Each structure stands twice: as structure tokens, then as C-alpha cells.
């Protein structure tokens, strides 16, 4: 069974998830669900804690150019090589002014 619903997290981000979903004609519930998965209800996110403000979706910098990002942060992360071997490294992640901006880049 999944984690119990964190009403504080949902209440803090539901309006932006709905606004981003409406603007991009995308399912807002999926937007909210992915941010919950990526951040552990906003509580367990290396990305957020390392200075990638409002990057609730784990969006790396440089893969696709963002016109919404406000900058970049170098963040410790775990990756997997082509053989499936796990390794620790650092990578650049975008920073955002808001949850909605990050959501629109995710979509």
C-alpha cells in the first residue's frame, strides 16, 4: 500500500498542478503524482535540498533548453551506466521560480 496522503503537500501544490495542466492540456493529477514520487511528498529530495529550488520533477539542466528555469544547481545524484551498474555522481539540475514553472517544463 502507498504512503498516506500528505494534505499539506497536496494543498500547497494542487492549484499550480491544475494551472499547469490546463495551460498545457495535460492531466494535472499526473503532474501532482510525479512530483510526489520524485520528492517523497517534498520531504526526501536531494535535488530540492541541494539548491535546485522548486525542481519537484528532477529535471536536469542542459538536456533540453528551458526558458522557464531561473538557473542551475550542481546536485549529487545516483545514475546507472549502460550495464545497469549504479554509481554516484553530480549533475546540473534546473532551478525554478515556482512549482508551476517546473511543472510546465516537465510536461
mmCIF file of N, CA and C in Angstrom:
data_model
loop_
_atom_site.group_PDB
_atom_site.id
_atom_site.type_symbol
_atom_site.label_atom_id
_atom_site.label_comp_id
_atom_site.label_asym_id
_atom_site.label_seq_id
_atom_site.Cartn_x
_atom_site.Cartn_y
_atom_site.Cartn_z
ATOM 1 N N UNK A 1 0.846 -1.176 0.000
ATOM 2 C CA UNK A 1 0.000 0.000 0.000
ATOM 3 C C UNK A 1 0.887 1.234 0.000
ATOM 4 N N UNK A 2 0.474 2.288 -0.685
ATOM 5 C CA UNK A 2 1.249 3.512 -0.802
ATOM 6 C C UNK A 2 1.243 4.344 0.464
ATOM 7 N N UNK A 3 1.995 5.425 0.402
ATOM 8 C CA UNK A 3 2.061 6.349 1.526
ATOM 9 C C UNK A 3 0.701 6.992 1.756
ATOM 10 N N UNK A 4 0.397 7.314 3.014
ATOM 11 C CA UNK A 4 -0.841 8.065 3.261
ATOM 12 C C UNK A 4 -0.739 9.444 2.627
ATOM 13 N N UNK A 5 -1.851 10.001 2.284
ATOM 14 C CA UNK A 5 -1.878 11.311 1.623
ATOM 15 C C UNK A 5 -1.383 12.392 2.572
ATOM 16 N N UNK A 6 -0.447 13.196 2.091
ATOM 17 C CA UNK A 6 0.068 14.343 2.833
ATOM 18 C C UNK A 6 -0.731 15.563 2.377
ATOM 19 N N UNK A 7 -1.767 15.907 3.148
ATOM 20 C CA UNK A 7 -2.672 17.001 2.754
ATOM 21 C C UNK A 7 -1.927 18.329 2.625
ATOM 22 N N UNK A 8 -0.926 18.544 3.460
ATOM 23 C CA UNK A 8 -0.177 19.801 3.398
ATOM 24 C C UNK A 8 0.516 19.945 2.037
ATOM 25 N N UNK A 9 1.141 18.867 1.549
ATOM 26 C CA UNK A 9 1.800 18.898 0.250
ATOM 27 C C UNK A 9 0.777 19.125 -0.862
ATOM 28 N N UNK A 10 -0.298 18.361 -0.821
ATOM 29 C CA UNK A 10 -1.337 18.494 -1.850
ATOM 30 C C UNK A 10 -1.906 19.910 -1.848
ATOM 31 N N UNK A 11 -2.259 20.414 -0.688
ATOM 32 C CA UNK A 11 -2.827 21.763 -0.596
ATOM 33 C C UNK A 11 -1.861 22.827 -1.109
ATOM 34 N N UNK A 12 -0.562 22.627 -0.866
ATOM 35 C CA UNK A 12 0.439 23.610 -1.288
ATOM 36 C C UNK A 12 0.629 23.632 -2.802
ATOM 37 N N UNK A 13 0.357 22.506 -3.502
ATOM 38 C CA UNK A 13 0.714 22.421 -4.921
ATOM 39 C C UNK A 13 -0.439 22.113 -5.874
ATOM 40 N N UNK A 14 -1.607 21.831 -5.368
ATOM 41 C CA UNK A 14 -2.696 21.418 -6.252
ATOM 42 C C UNK A 14 -3.112 22.527 -7.227
ATOM 43 N N UNK A 15 -3.152 23.755 -6.774
ATOM 44 C CA UNK A 15 -3.563 24.847 -7.671
ATOM 45 C C UNK A 15 -2.574 25.006 -8.820
ATOM 46 N N UNK A 16 -1.270 24.954 -8.521
ATOM 47 C CA UNK A 16 -0.266 25.071 -9.585
ATOM 48 C C UNK A 16 -0.292 23.865 -10.511
ATOM 49 N N UNK A 17 -0.521 22.668 -9.967
ATOM 50 C CA UNK A 17 -0.616 21.474 -10.810
ATOM 51 C C UNK A 17 -1.804 21.601 -11.770
ATOM 52 N N UNK A 18 -2.933 22.072 -11.249
ATOM 53 C CA UNK A 18 -4.118 22.264 -12.099
ATOM 54 C C UNK A 18 -3.878 23.340 -13.146
ATOM 55 N N UNK A 19 -3.237 24.446 -12.752
ATOM 56 C CA UNK A 19 -2.973 25.545 -13.695
ATOM 57 C C UNK A 19 -2.023 25.091 -14.803
ATOM 58 N N UNK A 20 -0.965 24.376 -14.447
ATOM 59 C CA UNK A 20 -0.019 23.882 -15.451
ATOM 60 C C UNK A 20 -0.710 22.876 -16.370
ATOM 61 N N UNK A 21 -1.491 21.982 -15.789
ATOM 62 C CA UNK A 21 -2.215 21.011 -16.596
ATOM 63 C C UNK A 21 -3.167 21.667 -17.573
ATOM 64 N N UNK A 22 -3.898 22.681 -17.124
ATOM 65 C CA UNK A 22 -4.831 23.388 -18.002
ATOM 66 C C UNK A 22 -4.084 24.123 -19.110
ATOM 67 N N UNK A 23 -2.984 24.785 -18.752
ATOM 68 C CA UNK A 23 -2.218 25.545 -19.745
ATOM 69 C C UNK A 23 -1.633 24.631 -20.826
ATOM 70 N N UNK A 24 -1.218 23.434 -20.435
ATOM 71 C CA UNK A 24 -0.578 22.513 -21.379
ATOM 72 C C UNK A 24 -1.524 21.426 -21.882
ATOM 73 N N UNK A 25 -2.803 21.478 -21.493
ATOM 74 C CA UNK A 25 -3.775 20.454 -21.844
ATOM 75 C C UNK A 25 -3.249 19.067 -21.474
ATOM 76 N N UNK A 26 -2.927 18.926 -20.175
ATOM 77 C CA UNK A 26 -2.308 17.718 -19.648
ATOM 78 C C UNK A 26 -2.988 17.358 -18.327
ATOM 79 N N UNK A 27 -2.991 16.101 -17.977
ATOM 80 C CA UNK A 27 -3.633 15.626 -16.757
ATOM 81 C C UNK A 27 -2.919 16.175 -15.519
ATOM 82 N N UNK A 28 -3.560 17.068 -14.797
ATOM 83 C CA UNK A 28 -2.948 17.704 -13.620
ATOM 84 C C UNK A 28 -2.667 16.695 -12.509
ATOM 85 N N UNK A 29 -3.475 15.632 -12.427
ATOM 86 C CA UNK A 29 -3.251 14.618 -11.392
ATOM 87 C C UNK A 29 -1.923 13.895 -11.609
ATOM 88 N N UNK A 30 -1.584 13.661 -12.862
ATOM 89 C CA UNK A 30 -0.299 13.037 -13.174
ATOM 90 C C UNK A 30 0.846 13.977 -12.792
ATOM 91 N N UNK A 31 0.681 15.262 -13.049
ATOM 92 C CA UNK A 31 1.691 16.257 -12.656
ATOM 93 C C UNK A 31 1.939 16.172 -11.153
ATOM 94 N N UNK A 32 0.882 16.205 -10.379
ATOM 95 C CA UNK A 32 0.996 16.145 -8.920
ATOM 96 C C UNK A 32 1.605 14.807 -8.484
ATOM 97 N N UNK A 33 1.165 13.714 -9.098
ATOM 98 C CA UNK A 33 1.676 12.384 -8.747
ATOM 99 C C UNK A 33 3.182 12.267 -8.986
ATOM 100 N N UNK A 34 3.663 12.772 -10.117
ATOM 101 C CA UNK A 34 5.096 12.677 -10.414
ATOM 102 C C UNK A 34 5.908 13.491 -9.408
ATOM 103 N N UNK A 35 5.429 14.666 -9.049
ATOM 104 C CA UNK A 35 6.173 15.466 -8.073
ATOM 105 C C UNK A 35 6.198 14.789 -6.706
ATOM 106 N N UNK A 36 5.122 14.110 -6.356
ATOM 107 C CA UNK A 36 5.090 13.351 -5.094
ATOM 108 C C UNK A 36 6.105 12.215 -5.150
ATOM 109 N N UNK A 37 6.132 11.498 -6.254
ATOM 110 C CA UNK A 37 7.071 10.391 -6.422
ATOM 111 C C UNK A 37 8.519 10.887 -6.372
ATOM 112 N N UNK A 38 8.818 11.951 -7.107
ATOM 113 C CA UNK A 38 10.198 12.457 -7.207
ATOM 114 C C UNK A 38 10.716 13.020 -5.892
ATOM 115 N N UNK A 39 9.843 13.549 -5.051
ATOM 116 C CA UNK A 39 10.303 14.250 -3.843
ATOM 117 C C UNK A 39 9.879 13.605 -2.535
ATOM 118 N N UNK A 40 9.152 12.496 -2.595
ATOM 119 C CA UNK A 40 8.676 11.905 -1.348
ATOM 120 C C UNK A 40 7.830 12.886 -0.566
ATOM 121 N N UNK A 41 6.808 13.433 -1.229
ATOM 122 C CA UNK A 41 5.913 14.435 -0.634
ATOM 123 C C UNK A 41 6.675 15.707 -0.254
ATOM 124 N N UNK A 42 7.780 16.001 -0.992
ATOM 125 C CA UNK A 42 8.558 17.205 -0.724
ATOM 126 C C UNK A 42 9.507 17.075 0.451
ATOM 127 N N UNK A 43 9.598 15.886 1.022
ATOM 128 C CA UNK A 43 10.393 15.697 2.246
ATOM 129 C C UNK A 43 11.751 15.045 2.011
ATOM 130 N N UNK A 44 11.904 14.290 0.945
ATOM 131 C CA UNK A 44 13.111 13.479 0.749
ATOM 132 C C UNK A 44 13.781 13.768 -0.591
ATOM 133 N N UNK A 45 13.964 15.019 -0.907
ATOM 134 C CA UNK A 45 14.502 15.337 -2.217
ATOM 135 C C UNK A 45 15.910 15.913 -2.138
ATOM 136 N N UNK A 46 16.876 15.143 -2.581
ATOM 137 C CA UNK A 46 18.250 15.639 -2.670
ATOM 138 C C UNK A 46 18.304 16.843 -3.594
ATOM 139 N N UNK A 47 17.539 16.810 -4.652
ATOM 140 C CA UNK A 47 17.549 17.891 -5.635
ATOM 141 C C UNK A 47 17.104 19.202 -4.994
ATOM 142 N N UNK A 48 15.980 19.185 -4.287
ATOM 143 C CA UNK A 48 15.490 20.404 -3.640
ATOM 144 C C UNK A 48 16.443 20.849 -2.537
ATOM 145 N N UNK A 49 16.954 19.910 -1.762
ATOM 146 C CA UNK A 49 17.828 20.236 -0.643
ATOM 147 C C UNK A 49 19.183 20.767 -1.090
ATOM 148 N N UNK A 50 19.603 20.449 -2.309
ATOM 149 C CA UNK A 50 20.905 20.874 -2.811
ATOM 150 C C UNK A 50 20.849 22.203 -3.547
ATOM 151 N N UNK A 51 19.719 22.865 -3.535
ATOM 152 C CA UNK A 51 19.635 24.198 -4.115
ATOM 153 C C UNK A 51 18.916 24.311 -5.440
ATOM 154 N N UNK A 52 18.350 23.243 -5.949
ATOM 155 C CA UNK A 52 17.587 23.313 -7.198
ATOM 156 C C UNK A 52 16.152 23.687 -6.842
ATOM 157 N N UNK A 53 15.969 24.955 -6.498
ATOM 158 C CA UNK A 53 14.681 25.425 -5.989
ATOM 159 C C UNK A 53 13.521 25.073 -6.908
ATOM 160 N N UNK A 54 12.472 24.578 -6.295
ATOM 161 C CA UNK A 54 11.201 24.268 -6.964
ATOM 162 C C UNK A 54 11.316 23.245 -8.088
ATOM 163 N N UNK A 55 12.404 22.495 -8.150
ATOM 164 C CA UNK A 55 12.532 21.441 -9.156
ATOM 165 C C UNK A 55 11.949 20.160 -8.574
ATOM 166 N N UNK A 56 10.638 20.094 -8.553
ATOM 167 C CA UNK A 56 9.906 18.965 -7.978
ATOM 168 C C UNK A 56 9.839 17.765 -8.919
ATOM 169 N N UNK A 57 10.475 17.877 -10.105
ATOM 170 C CA UNK A 57 10.339 16.835 -11.122
ATOM 171 C C UNK A 57 11.669 16.216 -11.538
ATOM 172 N N UNK A 58 12.776 16.601 -10.892
ATOM 173 C CA UNK A 58 14.080 16.024 -11.213
ATOM 174 C C UNK A 58 14.561 16.370 -12.608
ATOM 175 N N UNK A 59 14.305 17.587 -13.062
ATOM 176 C CA UNK A 59 14.634 17.984 -14.433
ATOM 177 C C UNK A 59 16.097 18.418 -14.504
ATOM 178 N N UNK A 60 16.877 17.685 -15.289
ATOM 179 C CA UNK A 60 18.292 18.010 -15.455
ATOM 180 C C UNK A 60 18.466 19.172 -16.419
ATOM 181 N N UNK A 61 19.482 19.970 -16.135
ATOM 182 C CA UNK A 61 19.808 21.106 -16.993
ATOM 183 C C UNK A 61 20.602 20.626 -18.203
ATOM 184 N N UNK A 62 20.383 21.270 -19.319
ATOM 185 C CA UNK A 62 21.181 21.007 -20.495
ATOM 186 C C UNK A 62 20.634 19.962 -21.439
ATOM 187 N N UNK A 63 19.803 19.046 -20.960
ATOM 188 C CA UNK A 63 19.250 18.031 -21.860
ATOM 189 C C UNK A 63 18.306 18.707 -22.849
ATOM 190 N N UNK A 64 17.425 19.520 -22.335
ATOM 191 C CA UNK A 64 16.531 20.350 -23.140
ATOM 192 C C UNK A 64 16.630 21.761 -22.585
ATOM 193 N N UNK A 65 16.773 22.738 -23.439
ATOM 194 C CA UNK A 65 16.872 24.129 -23.005
ATOM 195 C C UNK A 65 15.558 24.568 -22.379
ATOM 196 N N UNK A 66 15.653 25.160 -21.200
ATOM 197 C CA UNK A 66 14.463 25.659 -20.510
ATOM 198 C C UNK A 66 14.395 27.176 -20.601
ATOM 199 N N UNK A 67 13.227 27.668 -20.955
ATOM 200 C CA UNK A 67 13.009 29.120 -20.958
ATOM 201 C C UNK A 67 12.332 29.561 -19.670
ATOM 202 N N UNK A 68 12.011 28.604 -18.814
ATOM 203 C CA UNK A 68 11.353 28.913 -17.540
ATOM 204 C C UNK A 68 12.320 28.857 -16.357
ATOM 205 N N UNK A 69 13.415 28.133 -16.498
ATOM 206 C CA UNK A 69 14.370 27.962 -15.393
ATOM 207 C C UNK A 69 15.026 29.299 -15.052
ATOM 208 N N UNK A 70 15.337 29.461 -13.762
ATOM 209 C CA UNK A 70 15.992 30.682 -13.288
ATOM 210 C C UNK A 70 17.487 30.480 -13.079
ATOM 211 N N UNK A 71 17.967 29.266 -13.267
ATOM 212 C CA UNK A 71 19.383 28.959 -13.100
ATOM 213 C C UNK A 71 19.583 27.468 -12.986
ATOM 214 N N UNK A 72 20.775 27.095 -12.520
ATOM 215 C CA UNK A 72 21.130 25.691 -12.381
ATOM 216 C C UNK A 72 21.795 25.467 -11.030
ATOM 217 N N UNK A 73 21.736 24.231 -10.550
ATOM 218 C CA UNK A 73 22.417 23.841 -9.320
ATOM 219 C C UNK A 73 23.130 22.518 -9.570
ATOM 220 N N UNK A 74 24.335 22.395 -9.030
ATOM 221 C CA UNK A 74 25.078 21.152 -9.108
ATOM 222 C C UNK A 74 24.631 20.275 -7.933
ATOM 223 N N UNK A 75 24.100 19.093 -8.251
ATOM 224 C CA UNK A 75 23.424 18.254 -7.259
ATOM 225 C C UNK A 75 24.004 16.838 -7.269
ATOM 226 N N UNK A 76 24.262 16.260 -6.093
ATOM 227 C CA UNK A 76 24.659 14.848 -6.067
ATOM 228 C C UNK A 76 23.480 13.982 -6.507
ATOM 229 N N UNK A 77 23.771 12.971 -7.305
ATOM 230 C CA UNK A 77 22.707 12.122 -7.830
ATOM 231 C C UNK A 77 23.230 10.704 -8.047
ATOM 232 N N UNK A 78 22.347 9.766 -8.138
ATOM 233 C CA UNK A 78 22.700 8.385 -8.447
ATOM 234 C C UNK A 78 22.231 8.083 -9.860
ATOM 235 N N UNK A 79 23.103 7.503 -10.646
ATOM 236 C CA UNK A 79 22.800 7.154 -12.031
ATOM 237 C C UNK A 79 23.113 5.677 -12.250
ATOM 238 N N UNK A 80 22.790 5.189 -13.444
ATOM 239 C CA UNK A 80 23.085 3.816 -13.827
ATOM 240 C C UNK A 80 23.765 3.831 -15.190
ATOM 241 N N UNK A 81 24.837 3.067 -15.334
ATOM 242 C CA UNK A 81 25.525 3.028 -16.619
ATOM 243 C C UNK A 81 24.796 2.095 -17.587
ATOM 244 N N UNK A 82 25.354 1.930 -18.789
ATOM 245 C CA UNK A 82 24.687 1.143 -19.825
ATOM 246 C C UNK A 82 24.549 -0.330 -19.452
ATOM 247 N N UNK A 83 25.302 -0.775 -18.440
ATOM 248 C CA UNK A 83 25.201 -2.168 -17.981
ATOM 249 C C UNK A 83 24.312 -2.305 -16.749
ATOM 250 N N UNK A 84 23.681 -1.195 -16.344
ATOM 251 C CA UNK A 84 22.801 -1.229 -15.195
ATOM 252 C C UNK A 84 23.509 -1.108 -13.865
ATOM 253 N N UNK A 85 24.788 -0.752 -13.895
ATOM 254 C CA UNK A 85 25.568 -0.607 -12.673
ATOM 255 C C UNK A 85 25.339 0.788 -12.093
ATOM 256 N N UNK A 86 24.994 0.811 -10.833
ATOM 257 C CA UNK A 86 24.679 2.063 -10.134
ATOM 258 C C UNK A 86 25.976 2.767 -9.732
ATOM 259 N N UNK A 87 25.974 4.119 -9.869
ATOM 260 C CA UNK A 87 27.121 4.907 -9.426
ATOM 261 C C UNK A 87 26.644 6.291 -8.979
ATOM 262 N N UNK A 88 27.406 6.882 -8.065
ATOM 263 C CA UNK A 88 27.110 8.221 -7.569
ATOM 264 C C UNK A 88 27.927 9.237 -8.338
ATOM 265 N N UNK A 89 27.314 10.387 -8.617
ATOM 266 C CA UNK A 89 27.968 11.449 -9.370
ATOM 267 C C UNK A 89 27.309 12.774 -9.006
ATOM 268 N N UNK A 90 27.665 13.828 -9.702
ATOM 269 C CA UNK A 90 26.947 15.099 -9.592
ATOM 270 C C UNK A 90 26.499 15.500 -10.984
ATOM 271 N N UNK A 91 25.406 16.258 -11.041
ATOM 272 C CA UNK A 91 24.887 16.714 -12.325
ATOM 273 C C UNK A 91 24.173 18.041 -12.110
ATOM 274 N N UNK A 92 23.943 18.751 -13.200
ATOM 275 C CA UNK A 92 23.249 20.033 -13.131
ATOM 276 C C UNK A 92 21.743 19.818 -13.248
ATOM 277 N N UNK A 93 21.009 20.459 -12.345
ATOM 278 C CA UNK A 93 19.548 20.445 -12.366
ATOM 279 C C UNK A 93 19.055 21.884 -12.414
ATOM 280 N N UNK A 94 17.931 22.094 -13.098
ATOM 281 C CA UNK A 94 17.371 23.440 -13.182
ATOM 282 C C UNK A 94 16.784 23.905 -11.856
ATOM 283 N N UNK A 95 16.813 25.215 -11.666
ATOM 284 C CA UNK A 95 16.110 25.896 -10.571
ATOM 285 C C UNK A 95 14.903 26.598 -11.195
ATOM 286 N N UNK A 96 13.830 26.741 -10.428
ATOM 287 C CA UNK A 96 12.618 27.393 -10.922
ATOM 288 C C UNK A 96 12.084 28.395 -9.910
ATOM 289 N N UNK A 97 11.392 29.387 -10.408
ATOM 290 C CA UNK A 97 10.759 30.381 -9.536
ATOM 291 C C UNK A 97 9.528 29.807 -8.853
ATOM 292 N N UNK A 98 8.909 28.789 -9.470
ATOM 293 C CA UNK A 98 7.668 28.251 -8.910
ATOM 294 C C UNK A 98 7.473 26.782 -9.301
ATOM 295 N N UNK A 99 6.612 26.137 -8.561
ATOM 296 C CA UNK A 99 6.195 24.765 -8.875
ATOM 297 C C UNK A 99 5.591 24.736 -10.280
ATOM 298 N N UNK A 100 4.750 25.714 -10.598
ATOM 299 C CA UNK A 100 4.089 25.740 -11.908
ATOM 300 C C UNK A 100 5.103 25.801 -13.043
ATOM 301 N N UNK A 101 6.131 26.632 -12.920
ATOM 302 C CA UNK A 101 7.154 26.708 -13.969
ATOM 303 C C UNK A 101 7.841 25.364 -14.167
ATOM 304 N N UNK A 102 8.187 24.700 -13.058
ATOM 305 C CA UNK A 102 8.796 23.381 -13.147
ATOM 306 C C UNK A 102 7.841 22.367 -13.784
ATOM 307 N N UNK A 103 6.578 22.443 -13.383
ATOM 308 C CA UNK A 103 5.569 21.528 -13.942
ATOM 309 C C UNK A 103 5.437 21.710 -15.448
ATOM 310 N N UNK A 104 5.449 22.940 -15.909
ATOM 311 C CA UNK A 104 5.321 23.188 -17.347
ATOM 312 C C UNK A 104 6.531 22.670 -18.108
ATOM 313 N N UNK A 105 7.722 22.750 -17.508
ATOM 314 C CA UNK A 105 8.897 22.152 -18.147
ATOM 315 C C UNK A 105 8.791 20.624 -18.142
ATOM 316 N N UNK A 106 8.268 20.054 -17.082
ATOM 317 C CA UNK A 106 8.080 18.603 -17.015
ATOM 318 C C UNK A 106 7.125 18.128 -18.099
ATOM 319 N N UNK A 107 6.026 18.845 -18.251
ATOM 320 C CA UNK A 107 5.008 18.460 -19.233
ATOM 321 C C UNK A 107 5.574 18.556 -20.629
#
